[in-house]
Short mmCIF file of C-alpha atoms and ligand atoms in Angstrom, two decimals:
data_model
loop_
_atom_site.label_atom_id
_atom_site.label_comp_id
_atom_site.label_asym_id
_atom_site.label_seq_id
_atom_site.Cartn_x
_atom_site.Cartn_y
_atom_site.Cartn_z
CA MET A 8 110.11 -15.60 219.66
CA ALA A 9 111.42 -18.47 221.78
CA LEU A 10 113.62 -20.83 219.85
CA THR A 11 114.00 -23.29 222.69
CA GLY A 12 113.03 -27.05 221.16
CA ARG A 13 112.77 -25.79 217.42
CA ASP A 14 114.31 -27.20 214.45
CA LEU A 15 116.08 -25.53 211.79
CA VAL A 16 115.20 -26.96 208.57
CA SER A 17 114.75 -24.13 206.29
CA ILE A 18 116.11 -20.48 206.75
CA LEU A 19 112.34 -19.21 206.63
CA ASP A 20 111.71 -21.20 209.73
CA PHE A 21 113.21 -18.46 211.49
CA SER A 22 111.59 -14.81 211.23
CA ASN A 23 113.83 -11.88 210.50
CA ASP A 24 113.76 -11.03 214.35
CA GLU A 25 114.75 -14.62 215.30
CA ILE A 26 117.60 -14.31 212.78
CA THR A 27 118.52 -11.02 214.47
CA LEU A 28 118.46 -12.79 217.80
CA VAL A 29 120.74 -15.46 216.77
CA LEU A 30 123.11 -13.14 215.17
CA ASP A 31 122.99 -10.59 218.32
CA THR A 32 123.71 -13.93 220.47
CA ALA A 33 126.51 -14.87 218.03
CA GLU A 34 128.16 -11.55 218.80
CA GLN A 35 128.04 -12.23 222.51
CA MET A 36 129.60 -15.61 221.86
CA ALA A 37 132.18 -14.12 219.65
CA GLU A 38 133.11 -11.83 222.59
CA ALA A 39 133.41 -14.67 224.90
CA LEU A 40 135.63 -16.50 222.23
CA GLY A 41 137.92 -13.38 222.56
CA TRP A 42 136.95 -11.65 219.34
CA GLY A 43 136.35 -8.48 221.26
CA GLU A 44 138.52 -5.56 221.44
CA ASP A 45 140.27 -6.42 224.53
CA GLY A 46 140.73 -10.05 223.35
CA LYS A 47 139.61 -11.53 226.70
CA THR A 48 138.18 -14.96 226.67
CA GLN A 49 135.36 -15.23 229.28
CA PRO A 50 135.11 -18.98 230.82
CA LEU A 51 132.31 -21.33 229.99
CA ALA A 52 130.91 -23.61 232.39
CA PRO A 53 130.55 -27.20 231.81
CA LEU A 54 127.31 -28.02 230.13
CA ASP A 55 125.52 -31.56 230.51
CA ARG A 56 124.15 -31.87 227.07
CA ILE A 57 125.28 -33.71 223.92
CA LEU A 58 125.21 -32.68 220.36
CA ALA A 59 125.11 -35.50 217.62
CA THR A 60 126.47 -34.81 214.47
CA LEU A 61 125.31 -37.15 211.44
CA PHE A 62 126.75 -36.31 208.02
CA PHE A 63 125.84 -38.64 205.15
CA GLU A 64 128.02 -36.38 202.95
CA PRO A 65 131.43 -34.82 203.22
CA SER A 66 132.13 -31.72 205.32
CA THR A 67 134.82 -29.83 206.78
CA ARG A 68 133.46 -26.51 207.91
CA THR A 69 129.86 -27.40 208.86
CA ARG A 70 130.60 -30.55 210.74
CA MET A 71 133.76 -29.11 212.52
CA SER A 72 132.44 -25.70 213.44
CA PHE A 73 129.35 -27.38 215.03
CA GLU A 74 131.33 -29.64 217.03
CA SER A 75 133.83 -26.83 217.94
CA ALA A 76 130.94 -24.59 218.91
CA MET A 77 129.20 -27.22 221.30
CA LEU A 78 132.73 -27.92 222.91
CA ARG A 79 133.10 -24.13 223.14
CA LEU A 80 129.88 -24.13 224.94
CA GLY A 81 131.31 -26.59 227.56
CA GLY A 82 129.09 -29.66 226.13
CA SER A 83 129.82 -33.10 224.64
CA VAL A 84 129.67 -34.29 220.92
CA ILE A 85 128.90 -37.57 219.57
CA SER A 86 129.59 -37.99 215.66
CA MET A 87 128.78 -40.02 212.92
CA ALA A 88 130.86 -38.73 210.30
CA ASP A 89 130.66 -41.49 207.62
CA ALA A 90 127.54 -43.05 206.69
CA ARG A 91 129.21 -46.06 205.63
CA ALA A 92 129.88 -46.78 209.42
CA SER A 93 126.40 -46.47 210.46
CA SER A 94 123.50 -49.05 210.14
CA ALA A 95 122.26 -46.93 207.21
CA ALA A 96 124.50 -49.38 205.34
CA LYS A 97 122.21 -52.28 206.61
CA GLY A 98 119.11 -50.56 205.34
CA GLU A 99 117.82 -48.49 208.40
CA THR A 100 115.69 -45.71 207.36
CA LEU A 101 116.56 -42.20 208.14
CA ALA A 102 113.42 -41.79 210.33
CA ASP A 103 114.28 -44.78 212.53
CA ALA A 104 117.93 -43.40 212.69
CA ALA A 105 116.26 -39.99 213.93
CA ARG A 106 114.26 -42.04 216.60
CA ILE A 107 117.28 -43.80 217.87
CA VAL A 108 119.84 -41.15 217.84
CA SER A 109 117.30 -38.78 219.69
CA GLY A 110 117.65 -41.23 222.65
CA TYR A 111 121.58 -40.44 222.88
CA CYS A 112 121.69 -36.71 222.56
CA ASP A 113 119.96 -33.41 223.30
CA ILE A 114 120.13 -31.90 219.91
CA ILE A 115 121.03 -33.20 216.30
CA VAL A 116 123.02 -31.77 213.42
CA CYS A 117 122.03 -33.72 210.22
CA ARG A 118 123.58 -33.71 206.50
CA HIS A 119 122.14 -35.92 203.88
CA PRO A 120 122.12 -35.84 200.01
CA GLU A 121 118.56 -35.96 199.58
CA ASN A 122 116.50 -33.18 199.26
CA GLY A 123 113.88 -33.01 202.06
CA SER A 124 115.59 -35.41 204.36
CA ALA A 125 116.08 -32.69 207.01
CA GLN A 126 112.39 -32.31 207.20
CA ALA A 127 111.82 -36.02 207.37
CA PHE A 128 114.40 -36.41 209.85
CA ALA A 129 113.10 -33.67 212.00
CA GLN A 130 109.67 -35.12 211.88
CA ALA A 131 110.88 -38.39 213.37
CA ALA A 132 113.29 -37.02 216.18
CA SER A 133 112.16 -36.04 219.49
CA VAL A 134 115.11 -33.51 219.91
CA PRO A 135 115.77 -30.41 218.16
CA VAL A 136 117.28 -31.11 214.53
CA ILE A 137 119.43 -28.65 212.39
CA ASN A 138 119.71 -28.97 208.79
CA ALA A 139 123.33 -29.09 207.74
CA GLY A 140 122.33 -29.20 204.08
CA ASP A 141 119.94 -31.60 202.52
CA GLY A 142 120.80 -32.35 198.82
CA HIS A 143 120.56 -29.18 196.84
CA ASN A 144 117.64 -27.93 198.99
CA GLU A 145 118.94 -25.59 201.76
CA HIS A 146 121.86 -25.07 204.10
CA PRO A 147 120.17 -22.59 206.67
CA THR A 148 123.26 -22.48 209.11
CA GLN A 149 125.42 -21.32 206.21
CA THR A 150 123.22 -18.45 205.54
CA LEU A 151 123.23 -17.54 209.37
CA THR A 152 127.13 -17.50 209.23
CA ASP A 153 126.88 -15.52 205.79
CA LEU A 154 124.59 -12.91 207.31
CA PHE A 155 126.64 -12.59 210.57
CA CYS A 156 129.67 -11.73 208.36
CA LEU A 157 127.85 -9.41 206.10
CA ARG A 158 126.28 -7.53 208.98
CA ARG A 159 129.52 -7.20 210.99
CA HIS A 160 131.06 -5.45 207.92
CA LYS A 161 127.90 -3.47 206.43
CA GLY A 162 126.30 -2.87 209.90
CA THR A 163 122.96 -3.79 208.50
CA LEU A 164 121.20 -6.49 206.28
CA GLU A 165 118.55 -4.22 204.96
CA GLY A 166 118.72 -2.88 201.56
CA LEU A 167 121.98 -4.18 200.33
CA ARG A 168 123.03 -4.82 196.60
CA VAL A 169 123.98 -8.41 196.46
CA GLY A 170 125.13 -10.65 193.43
CA LEU A 171 124.88 -14.42 193.77
CA CYS A 172 127.49 -15.77 191.52
CA GLY A 173 128.13 -19.49 190.22
CA ASP A 174 126.11 -22.53 190.52
CA LEU A 175 122.63 -21.44 191.44
CA LYS A 176 120.76 -24.44 190.16
CA TYR A 177 122.50 -26.83 192.57
CA GLY A 178 124.12 -24.69 195.29
CA ARG A 179 122.06 -25.12 198.54
CA THR A 180 123.88 -22.17 200.18
CA VAL A 181 122.24 -19.61 197.72
CA HIS A 182 118.88 -21.51 197.80
CA SER A 183 118.82 -20.43 201.85
CA LEU A 184 120.47 -17.07 201.24
CA ALA A 185 118.42 -15.63 198.63
CA PRO A 186 115.26 -15.73 200.31
CA ALA A 187 116.91 -14.50 203.65
CA LEU A 188 118.21 -11.49 201.67
CA ALA A 189 114.85 -10.94 199.79
CA ARG A 190 113.13 -10.67 203.19
CA SER A 191 115.60 -7.98 204.25
CA GLY A 192 114.73 -5.83 201.41
CA CYS A 193 118.05 -6.58 199.44
CA GLU A 194 118.45 -6.21 195.76
CA LEU A 195 119.42 -9.50 194.08
CA ILE A 196 121.52 -10.14 191.02
CA PHE A 197 121.49 -13.92 189.91
CA ILE A 198 124.83 -14.48 187.97
CA SER A 199 124.94 -17.85 186.10
CA PRO A 200 125.15 -19.48 183.04
CA PRO A 201 121.43 -20.06 182.05
CA ALA A 202 121.71 -23.80 182.40
CA LEU A 203 122.68 -23.36 186.24
CA ALA A 204 120.21 -20.59 186.83
CA MET A 205 118.09 -20.22 190.26
CA PRO A 206 115.49 -22.68 190.20
CA GLU A 207 112.06 -21.18 189.09
CA GLU A 208 110.21 -21.95 192.58
CA LEU A 209 113.10 -20.24 194.17
CA SER A 210 112.89 -17.08 191.89
CA GLN A 211 109.09 -17.07 192.76
CA LYS A 212 109.77 -17.37 196.28
CA VAL A 213 112.35 -14.29 196.54
CA GLN A 214 109.64 -12.38 194.38
CA GLU A 215 106.86 -13.28 196.86
CA LEU A 216 109.45 -11.90 199.55
CA GLY A 217 109.62 -8.66 197.76
CA ALA A 218 112.57 -8.91 195.55
CA GLN A 219 112.79 -8.38 191.84
CA PRO A 220 115.96 -10.27 190.97
CA GLN A 221 118.02 -9.25 188.05
CA VAL A 222 119.31 -12.18 186.09
CA THR A 223 122.57 -12.23 183.92
CA ASP A 224 125.33 -14.53 183.07
CA ASP A 225 127.95 -11.55 182.90
CA LEU A 226 129.85 -11.47 186.21
CA ALA A 227 131.93 -8.35 184.91
CA GLY A 228 128.76 -6.52 184.02
CA ALA A 229 126.97 -6.99 187.35
CA LEU A 230 129.70 -5.77 189.66
CA ASP A 231 128.70 -2.18 189.57
CA GLY A 232 127.19 -0.82 192.70
CA LEU A 233 127.40 -4.23 194.56
CA ASP A 234 127.71 -4.34 198.29
CA MET A 235 128.32 -8.24 198.30
CA LEU A 236 129.35 -10.64 195.84
CA TYR A 237 128.64 -14.25 196.93
CA MET A 238 130.79 -16.47 194.84
CA THR A 239 129.91 -20.25 194.73
CA ARG A 240 131.55 -23.54 193.51
CA ILE A 241 130.23 -25.47 190.56
CA GLN A 242 128.59 -28.43 192.39
CA GLN A 243 130.25 -31.07 190.46
CA GLU A 244 128.71 -33.81 192.80
CA ARG A 245 125.27 -32.95 191.71
CA PHE A 246 125.56 -33.37 188.10
CA ALA A 247 124.36 -36.57 186.68
CA ASP A 248 126.38 -36.11 183.51
CA PRO A 249 130.01 -35.59 184.20
CA ALA A 250 130.35 -33.85 180.66
CA GLU A 251 128.00 -31.23 181.80
CA TYR A 252 130.27 -30.47 184.64
CA GLU A 253 133.04 -30.30 182.30
CA GLU A 254 131.36 -27.74 180.44
CA TYR A 255 130.76 -25.33 183.21
CA LYS A 256 133.63 -25.71 185.46
CA GLY A 257 135.85 -22.57 185.63
CA VAL A 258 133.06 -20.52 183.89
CA TYR A 259 133.74 -17.76 186.52
CA VAL A 260 137.05 -16.83 187.98
CA LEU A 261 137.15 -13.98 190.14
CA ASP A 262 140.72 -12.63 190.02
CA GLU A 263 142.60 -9.07 190.31
CA LYS A 264 141.88 -7.96 187.03
CA LEU A 265 137.94 -8.40 187.57
CA MET A 266 138.26 -6.84 191.42
CA LYS A 267 139.58 -3.80 189.69
CA LYS A 268 136.07 -3.28 188.19
CA ALA A 269 134.43 -3.91 191.40
CA PRO A 270 133.36 -1.17 194.08
CA GLU A 271 136.09 -0.45 196.64
CA ASP A 272 133.80 -1.59 199.54
CA MET A 273 132.13 -4.63 197.89
CA LEU A 274 132.66 -7.67 200.02
CA VAL A 275 133.61 -11.25 198.60
CA LEU A 276 132.17 -14.01 200.43
CA HIS A 277 132.11 -17.67 199.57
CA PRO A 278 130.74 -20.50 201.64
CA LEU A 279 133.93 -22.60 200.79
CA PRO A 280 135.31 -25.05 199.67
CA ARG A 281 136.30 -23.11 196.58
CA VAL A 282 137.90 -24.89 193.53
CA ASP A 283 138.94 -22.52 190.91
CA GLU A 284 136.19 -19.60 191.04
CA ILE A 285 138.32 -17.28 193.22
CA ALA A 286 141.96 -16.98 192.44
CA PRO A 287 144.45 -17.45 195.40
CA GLU A 288 145.76 -13.70 194.81
CA MET A 289 142.60 -12.49 195.93
CA ASP A 290 143.12 -13.86 199.40
CA ASP A 291 145.21 -10.70 200.08
CA ASP A 292 142.31 -8.29 198.83
CA PRO A 293 140.89 -6.66 202.01
CA ARG A 294 137.46 -7.25 200.42
CA ALA A 295 137.77 -11.03 200.36
CA VAL A 296 136.47 -11.83 203.81
CA TYR A 297 135.63 -15.65 203.10
CA PHE A 298 137.84 -17.14 205.72
CA GLU A 299 136.57 -14.84 208.13
CA GLN A 300 133.25 -15.64 207.25
CA ALA A 301 134.14 -19.47 207.65
CA ALA A 302 135.46 -18.71 211.31
CA GLY A 303 132.23 -17.06 212.36
CA GLY A 304 130.61 -20.54 211.83
CA VAL A 305 131.77 -21.23 215.52
CA PRO A 306 129.97 -18.32 217.30
CA VAL A 307 127.00 -18.47 215.19
CA ARG A 308 126.42 -22.18 215.77
CA MET A 309 127.33 -21.63 219.63
CA ALA A 310 124.43 -19.13 219.45
CA LEU A 311 122.15 -21.27 217.66
CA ILE A 312 122.89 -24.40 219.82
CA ALA A 313 122.36 -22.35 222.93
CA LEU A 314 119.11 -20.77 221.77
CA LEU A 315 117.56 -24.14 220.43
CA LEU A 316 118.76 -25.87 223.78
CA GLY A 317 117.39 -22.94 225.87
CA ILE A 318 120.43 -22.39 227.67
CA VAL A 319 120.43 -18.68 226.72
CA GLU A 320 117.43 -16.49 226.98
CA ASP A 321 115.94 -14.89 224.22
CA SER A 322 117.57 -11.84 225.13
CA GLY A 323 120.83 -13.47 224.62
CA ALA A 324 121.43 -13.35 228.40
CA SER A 325 123.11 -16.60 229.78
CA LYS A 326 120.94 -19.07 232.09
CA ARG A 327 124.36 -20.60 233.03
CA SER A 328 126.95 -19.07 235.21
CA GLY A 329 130.13 -18.36 233.53
CA LEU A 330 128.74 -18.17 229.91
CA VAL A 331 128.56 -14.91 228.25
CA GLU A 332 127.43 -12.09 230.55
CA PRO A 333 124.45 -9.65 229.17
N1 LIG B 429 130.21 -24.50 203.54
C1 LIG B 429 130.16 -25.83 203.79
O1 LIG B 429 129.02 -26.14 203.92
O2 LIG B 429 131.30 -26.36 203.91
P1 LIG B 429 131.42 -27.76 204.27
O3 LIG B 429 131.04 -28.73 203.07
O4 LIG B 429 133.16 -28.20 204.37
O5 LIG B 429 130.53 -28.13 205.66
#
């Protein structure tokens, strides 16, 4: 189950046991960050490794939490946050960029607007590559962050009843999350307008993984019995026709009135950013855990970087003095 030296392009690159290893290691990282009951922060030793972040699309959470995670691990970060400032603007291919940046760092995090770009990048790179979102294809580290939050609250990932709501066609977070949940034996309810339904190949994939997803456009009608509702933004930047976006923006708004119909213990997660699909009044509802979910991106990404770099054992025990003690 060694993760050392591996890439993470698709969430299914990791087995359920490997995902559990990341989440368990993330719990240790969270403790080291002072998330434990005693709030004690353990010292982290300096780490002679460099993380490179290459973002060809906007990001707040993913890029900053990866960079924070590496700095918290004691390592260093080099960043190319704006593709317009790189030689991509002169026509350099992604494969060449991957080869070049591999010479400057020990691990690469890449976000790019094209589906499949992460795979192409990983094939050309000579250091581990983490997919931080490739077009509307996948966003596997968001899924690890989602699962970390979900497991902390529910105590398990198995057999939960989960609603995925919003733009299931273009939302890359749900394209990674749905297969991971299906493989854990979760019941899935896909809630979207028909035009923004989960792509057929993904519906097929979750069925191959054992789920029989229900499909509806009725959010209120789908709330009954849910353990978790995962809201998503309508992905404006993916629509070829702006008029089509205008048709669907605001199609779902989760507010206090709707939440009165939801189970008392139904968590609300969202990968963020939100636009209008969760009313601000919801932020005070104890079931709304999306800000905590986003904060979890740091320990999860610390765990992932540490495992891919081989600076923690598969047991989660540190190879470095001063990191997380087992
Ligand atoms: N959830 C997420 O990917 O957020 P960013 O686009 O801000 O990274």
